[in-house]
One Martini backbone bead per residue (centre of mass of N, CA, C, O) as a GRO file, in nm:
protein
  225
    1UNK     BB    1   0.047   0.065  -0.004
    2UNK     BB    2   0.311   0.261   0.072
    3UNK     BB    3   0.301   0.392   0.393
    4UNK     BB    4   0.548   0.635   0.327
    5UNK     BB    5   0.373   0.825   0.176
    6UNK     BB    6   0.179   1.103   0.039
    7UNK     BB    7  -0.130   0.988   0.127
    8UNK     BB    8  -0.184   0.790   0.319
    9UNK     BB    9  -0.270   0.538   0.549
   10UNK     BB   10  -0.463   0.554   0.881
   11UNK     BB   11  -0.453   0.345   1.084
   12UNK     BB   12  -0.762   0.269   1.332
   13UNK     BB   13  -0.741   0.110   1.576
   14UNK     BB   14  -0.966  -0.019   1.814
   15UNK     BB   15  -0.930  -0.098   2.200
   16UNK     BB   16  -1.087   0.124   2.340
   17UNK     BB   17  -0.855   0.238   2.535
   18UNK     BB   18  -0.855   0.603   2.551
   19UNK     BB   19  -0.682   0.867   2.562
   20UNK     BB   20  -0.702   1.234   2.609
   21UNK     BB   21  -0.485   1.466   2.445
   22UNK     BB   22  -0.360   1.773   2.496
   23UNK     BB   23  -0.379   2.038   2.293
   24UNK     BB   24  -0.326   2.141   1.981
   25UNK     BB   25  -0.503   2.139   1.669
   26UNK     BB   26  -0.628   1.901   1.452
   27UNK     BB   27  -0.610   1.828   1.177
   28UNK     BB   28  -0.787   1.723   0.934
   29UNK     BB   29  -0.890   1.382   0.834
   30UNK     BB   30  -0.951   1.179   0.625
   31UNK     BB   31  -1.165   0.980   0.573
   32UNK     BB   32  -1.099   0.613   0.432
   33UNK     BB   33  -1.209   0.315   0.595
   34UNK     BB   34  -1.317  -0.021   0.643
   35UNK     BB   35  -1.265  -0.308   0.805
   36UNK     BB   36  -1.327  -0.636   0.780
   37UNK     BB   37  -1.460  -0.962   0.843
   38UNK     BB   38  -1.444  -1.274   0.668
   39UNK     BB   39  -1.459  -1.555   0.507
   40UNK     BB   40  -1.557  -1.425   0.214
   41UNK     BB   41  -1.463  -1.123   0.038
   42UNK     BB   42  -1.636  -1.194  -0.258
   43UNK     BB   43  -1.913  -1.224  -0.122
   44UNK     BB   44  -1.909  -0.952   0.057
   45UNK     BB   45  -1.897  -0.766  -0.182
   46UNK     BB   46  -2.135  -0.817  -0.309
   47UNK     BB   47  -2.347  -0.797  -0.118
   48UNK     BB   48  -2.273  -0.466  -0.126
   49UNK     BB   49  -2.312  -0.402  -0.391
   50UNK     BB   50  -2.626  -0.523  -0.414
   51UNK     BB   51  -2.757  -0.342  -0.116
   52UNK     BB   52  -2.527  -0.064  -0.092
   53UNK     BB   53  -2.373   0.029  -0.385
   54UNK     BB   54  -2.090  -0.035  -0.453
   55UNK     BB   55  -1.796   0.032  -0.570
   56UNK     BB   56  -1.566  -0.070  -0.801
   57UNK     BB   57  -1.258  -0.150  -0.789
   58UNK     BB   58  -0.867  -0.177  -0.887
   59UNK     BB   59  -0.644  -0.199  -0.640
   60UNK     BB   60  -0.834  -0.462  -0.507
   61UNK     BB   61  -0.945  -0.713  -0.448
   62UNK     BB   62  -1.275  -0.670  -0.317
   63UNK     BB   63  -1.310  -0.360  -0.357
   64UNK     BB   64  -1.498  -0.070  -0.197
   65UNK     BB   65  -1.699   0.211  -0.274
   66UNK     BB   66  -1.794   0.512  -0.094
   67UNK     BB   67  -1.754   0.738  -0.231
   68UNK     BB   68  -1.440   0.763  -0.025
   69UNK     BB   69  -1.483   0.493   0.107
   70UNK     BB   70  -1.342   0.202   0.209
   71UNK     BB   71  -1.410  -0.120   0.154
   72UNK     BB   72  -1.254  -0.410   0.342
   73UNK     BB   73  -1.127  -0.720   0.308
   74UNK     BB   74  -1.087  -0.984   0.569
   75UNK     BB   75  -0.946  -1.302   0.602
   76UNK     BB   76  -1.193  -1.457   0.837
   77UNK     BB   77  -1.365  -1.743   1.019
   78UNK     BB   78  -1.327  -1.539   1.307
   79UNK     BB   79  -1.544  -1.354   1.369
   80UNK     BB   80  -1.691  -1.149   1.548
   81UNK     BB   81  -1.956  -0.974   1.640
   82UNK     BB   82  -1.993  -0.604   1.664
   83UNK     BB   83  -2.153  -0.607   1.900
   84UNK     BB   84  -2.002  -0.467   2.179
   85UNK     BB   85  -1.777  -0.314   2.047
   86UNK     BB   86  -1.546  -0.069   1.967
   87UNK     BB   87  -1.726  -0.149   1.701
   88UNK     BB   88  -2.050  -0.183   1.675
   89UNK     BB   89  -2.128   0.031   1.359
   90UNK     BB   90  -2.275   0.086   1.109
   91UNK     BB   91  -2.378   0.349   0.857
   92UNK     BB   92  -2.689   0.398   0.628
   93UNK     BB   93  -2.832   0.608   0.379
   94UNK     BB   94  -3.183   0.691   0.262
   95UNK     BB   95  -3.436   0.795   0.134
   96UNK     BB   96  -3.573   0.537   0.160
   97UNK     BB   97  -3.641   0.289   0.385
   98UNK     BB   98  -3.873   0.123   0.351
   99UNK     BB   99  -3.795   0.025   0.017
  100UNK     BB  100  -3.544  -0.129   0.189
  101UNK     BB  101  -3.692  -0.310   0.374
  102UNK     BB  102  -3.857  -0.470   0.144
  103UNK     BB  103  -3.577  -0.560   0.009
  104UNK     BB  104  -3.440  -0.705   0.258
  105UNK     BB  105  -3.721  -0.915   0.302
  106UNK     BB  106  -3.679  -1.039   0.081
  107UNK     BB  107  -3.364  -1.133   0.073
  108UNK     BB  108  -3.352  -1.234   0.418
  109UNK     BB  109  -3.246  -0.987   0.584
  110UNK     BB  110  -3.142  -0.941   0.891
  111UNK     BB  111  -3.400  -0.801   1.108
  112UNK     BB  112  -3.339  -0.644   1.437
  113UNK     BB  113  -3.505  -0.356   1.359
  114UNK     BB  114  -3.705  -0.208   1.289
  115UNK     BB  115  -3.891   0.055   1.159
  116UNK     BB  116  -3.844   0.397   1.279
  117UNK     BB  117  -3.939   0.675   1.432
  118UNK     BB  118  -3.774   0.955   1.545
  119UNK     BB  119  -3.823   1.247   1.731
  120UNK     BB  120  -3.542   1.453   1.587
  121UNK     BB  121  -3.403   1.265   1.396
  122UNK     BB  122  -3.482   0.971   1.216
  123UNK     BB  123  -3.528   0.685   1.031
  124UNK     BB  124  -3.474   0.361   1.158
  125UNK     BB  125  -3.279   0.064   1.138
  126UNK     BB  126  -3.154  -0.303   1.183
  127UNK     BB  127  -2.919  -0.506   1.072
  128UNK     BB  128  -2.738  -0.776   0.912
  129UNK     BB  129  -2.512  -0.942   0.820
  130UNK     BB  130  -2.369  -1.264   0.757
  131UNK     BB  131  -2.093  -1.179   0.951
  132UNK     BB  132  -2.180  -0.962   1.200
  133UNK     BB  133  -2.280  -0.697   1.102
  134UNK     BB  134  -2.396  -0.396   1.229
  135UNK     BB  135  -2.661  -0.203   1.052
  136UNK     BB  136  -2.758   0.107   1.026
  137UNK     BB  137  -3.073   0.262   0.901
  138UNK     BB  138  -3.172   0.544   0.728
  139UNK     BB  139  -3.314   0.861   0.699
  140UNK     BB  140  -3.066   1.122   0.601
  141UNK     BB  141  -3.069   1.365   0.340
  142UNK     BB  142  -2.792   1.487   0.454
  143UNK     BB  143  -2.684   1.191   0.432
  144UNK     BB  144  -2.583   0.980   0.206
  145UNK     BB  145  -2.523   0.687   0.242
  146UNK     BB  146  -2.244   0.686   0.406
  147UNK     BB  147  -2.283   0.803   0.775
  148UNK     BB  148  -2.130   0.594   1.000
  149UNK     BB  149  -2.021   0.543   1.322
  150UNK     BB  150  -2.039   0.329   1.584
  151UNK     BB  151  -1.942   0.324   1.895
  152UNK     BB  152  -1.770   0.221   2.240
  153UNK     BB  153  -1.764   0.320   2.604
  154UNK     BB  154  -1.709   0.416   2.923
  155UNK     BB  155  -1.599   0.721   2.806
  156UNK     BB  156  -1.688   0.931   2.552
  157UNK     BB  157  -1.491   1.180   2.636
  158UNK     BB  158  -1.244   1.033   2.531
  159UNK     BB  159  -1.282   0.919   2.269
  160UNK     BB  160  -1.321   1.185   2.142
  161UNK     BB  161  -1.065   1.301   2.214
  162UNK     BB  162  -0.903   1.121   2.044
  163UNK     BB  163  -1.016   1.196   1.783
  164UNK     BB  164  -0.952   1.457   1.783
  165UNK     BB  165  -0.616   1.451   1.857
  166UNK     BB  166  -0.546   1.227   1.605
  167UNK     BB  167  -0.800   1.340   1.321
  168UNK     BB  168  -0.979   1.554   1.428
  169UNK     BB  169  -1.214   1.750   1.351
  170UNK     BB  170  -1.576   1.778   1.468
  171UNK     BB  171  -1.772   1.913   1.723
  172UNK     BB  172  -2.101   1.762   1.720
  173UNK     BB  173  -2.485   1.745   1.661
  174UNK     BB  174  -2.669   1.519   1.576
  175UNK     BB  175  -2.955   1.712   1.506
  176UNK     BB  176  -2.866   1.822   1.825
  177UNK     BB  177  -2.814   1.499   2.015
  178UNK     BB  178  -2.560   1.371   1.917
  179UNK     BB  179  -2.269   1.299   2.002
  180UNK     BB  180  -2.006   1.403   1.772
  181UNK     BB  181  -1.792   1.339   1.488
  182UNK     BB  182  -1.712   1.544   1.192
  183UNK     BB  183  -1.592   1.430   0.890
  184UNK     BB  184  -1.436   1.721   0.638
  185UNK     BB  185  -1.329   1.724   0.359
  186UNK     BB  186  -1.133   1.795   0.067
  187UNK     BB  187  -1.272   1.532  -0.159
  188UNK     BB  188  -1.475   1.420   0.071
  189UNK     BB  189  -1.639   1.256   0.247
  190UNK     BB  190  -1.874   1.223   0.484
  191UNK     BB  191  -1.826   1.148   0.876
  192UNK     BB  192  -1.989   0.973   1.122
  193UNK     BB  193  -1.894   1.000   1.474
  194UNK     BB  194  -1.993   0.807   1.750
  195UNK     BB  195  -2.063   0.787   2.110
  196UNK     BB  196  -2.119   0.497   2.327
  197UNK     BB  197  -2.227   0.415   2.658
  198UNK     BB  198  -2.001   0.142   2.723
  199UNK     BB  199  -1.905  -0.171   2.727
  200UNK     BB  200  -1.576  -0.281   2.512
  201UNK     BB  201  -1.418  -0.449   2.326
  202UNK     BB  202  -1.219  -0.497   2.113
  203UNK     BB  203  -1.214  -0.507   1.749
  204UNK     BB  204  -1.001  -0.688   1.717
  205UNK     BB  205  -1.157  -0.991   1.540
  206UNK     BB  206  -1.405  -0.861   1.458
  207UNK     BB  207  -1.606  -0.761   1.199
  208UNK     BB  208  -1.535  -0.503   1.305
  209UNK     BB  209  -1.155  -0.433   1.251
  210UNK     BB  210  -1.145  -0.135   1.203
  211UNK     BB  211  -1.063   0.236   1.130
  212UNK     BB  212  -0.971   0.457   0.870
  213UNK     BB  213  -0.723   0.715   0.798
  214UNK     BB  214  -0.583   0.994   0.610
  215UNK     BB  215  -0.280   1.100   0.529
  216UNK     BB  216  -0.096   1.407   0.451
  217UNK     BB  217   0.118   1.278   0.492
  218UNK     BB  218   0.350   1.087   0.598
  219UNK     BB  219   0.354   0.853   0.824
  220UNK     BB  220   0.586   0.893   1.029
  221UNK     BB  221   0.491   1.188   1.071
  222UNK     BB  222   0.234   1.178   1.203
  223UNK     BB  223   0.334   0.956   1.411
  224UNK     BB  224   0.533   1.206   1.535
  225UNK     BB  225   0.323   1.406   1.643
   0.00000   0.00000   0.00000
């Protein structure tokens, strides 16, 4: 992958246990991709590609984008469910939430929280994939297609804040409700980090098992600042 060239990516594998630690401002850091466990890369691509839109690229068999971010397929035949761990759910944004949950449902796909509205946030239900990734889908037209990553820790201002020191971004209130981090790049998708108060295992071994930012320097100079 080049990892020490300029505009590498940083991967950020998340173990749940975060300090924030206080300084000057971190400039924001373009969100980058999402690293899945799976046990066949090629099923797991396909079945993203066919139920929520994902193009396929050319730089790596078996991988897609959303906007700009990648959904990367690690060969893992132990992957554990996402859910309860610090990287819980992804979540993705539909105009119609209703005709898609339709289409899941014909599907035969596992809908574990039926399509519900919630005042003053948006129509949302839970999904999971094949191998255990647990998926948010809302109804948000200001940000369709891939919308967040939902973590989770026993102390969520430590986590936003290492999130802040880390990676930038800015904190602000989903629909004015949830705390969380908006990552805005220019030339880049916009990514909803939220932060829900829970213990969580580490994700490394989870079906979602990291979740990484793009460098705009080289990767040594990044990780040495």
């Amino acid at each position: 992958m080049g990892h020490l060239r300029r505009s590498t990516v940083l991967a950020g594998a998340i173990l749940g246990l975060m300090t924030s630690v206080a300084g000057a401002q971190t400039p924001t850091l373009p969100y980058d991709h999402i690293h899945l466990n799976v046990p066949v890369p090629a099923d797991a691509a396909n079945w993203y590609e066919k139920y929520f839109g994902g193009t396929r690229i050319t730089e790596a068999p078996d991988r897609l984008m959303f906007g700009s971010t990648r959904f990367m397929f690690l060969r893992s035949a132990t992957g554990k469910p996402s859910a309860g761990s610090a990287i819980d759910h992804v979540g993705f944004s539909f105009a119609d939430l209703d005709a898609k949950m339709k289409e899941f449902e014909a599907a035969g796909i596992k809908i574990t929280t039926p399509a519900r509205e919630v005042p003053g946030l948006f129509k949302l239900a839970f999904v999971e994939d094949p191998w255990g990734t647990r998926i948010e889908v809302v109804q948000d037209p200001e940000l369709l297609g891939l919308h967040h990553i939902h973590m989770r820790g026993p102390n969520p201002e430590e986590v936003i804040g290492w999130l802040l020191d880390k990676f930038g971004g800015k904190r602000q209130q989903l629909k004015g409700r949830i705390d969380a981090v908006r990552y805005d790049a220019e030339g880049f998708s916009s990514m909803w980090i939220l932060v829900q108060k829970g213990e969580a295992e580490p994700s490394i071994g989870h079906a979602i098992d990291h979740i990484g930012w793009r460098s705009t320097k080289s990767l040594t100079d990044t990780i040495t600042e």
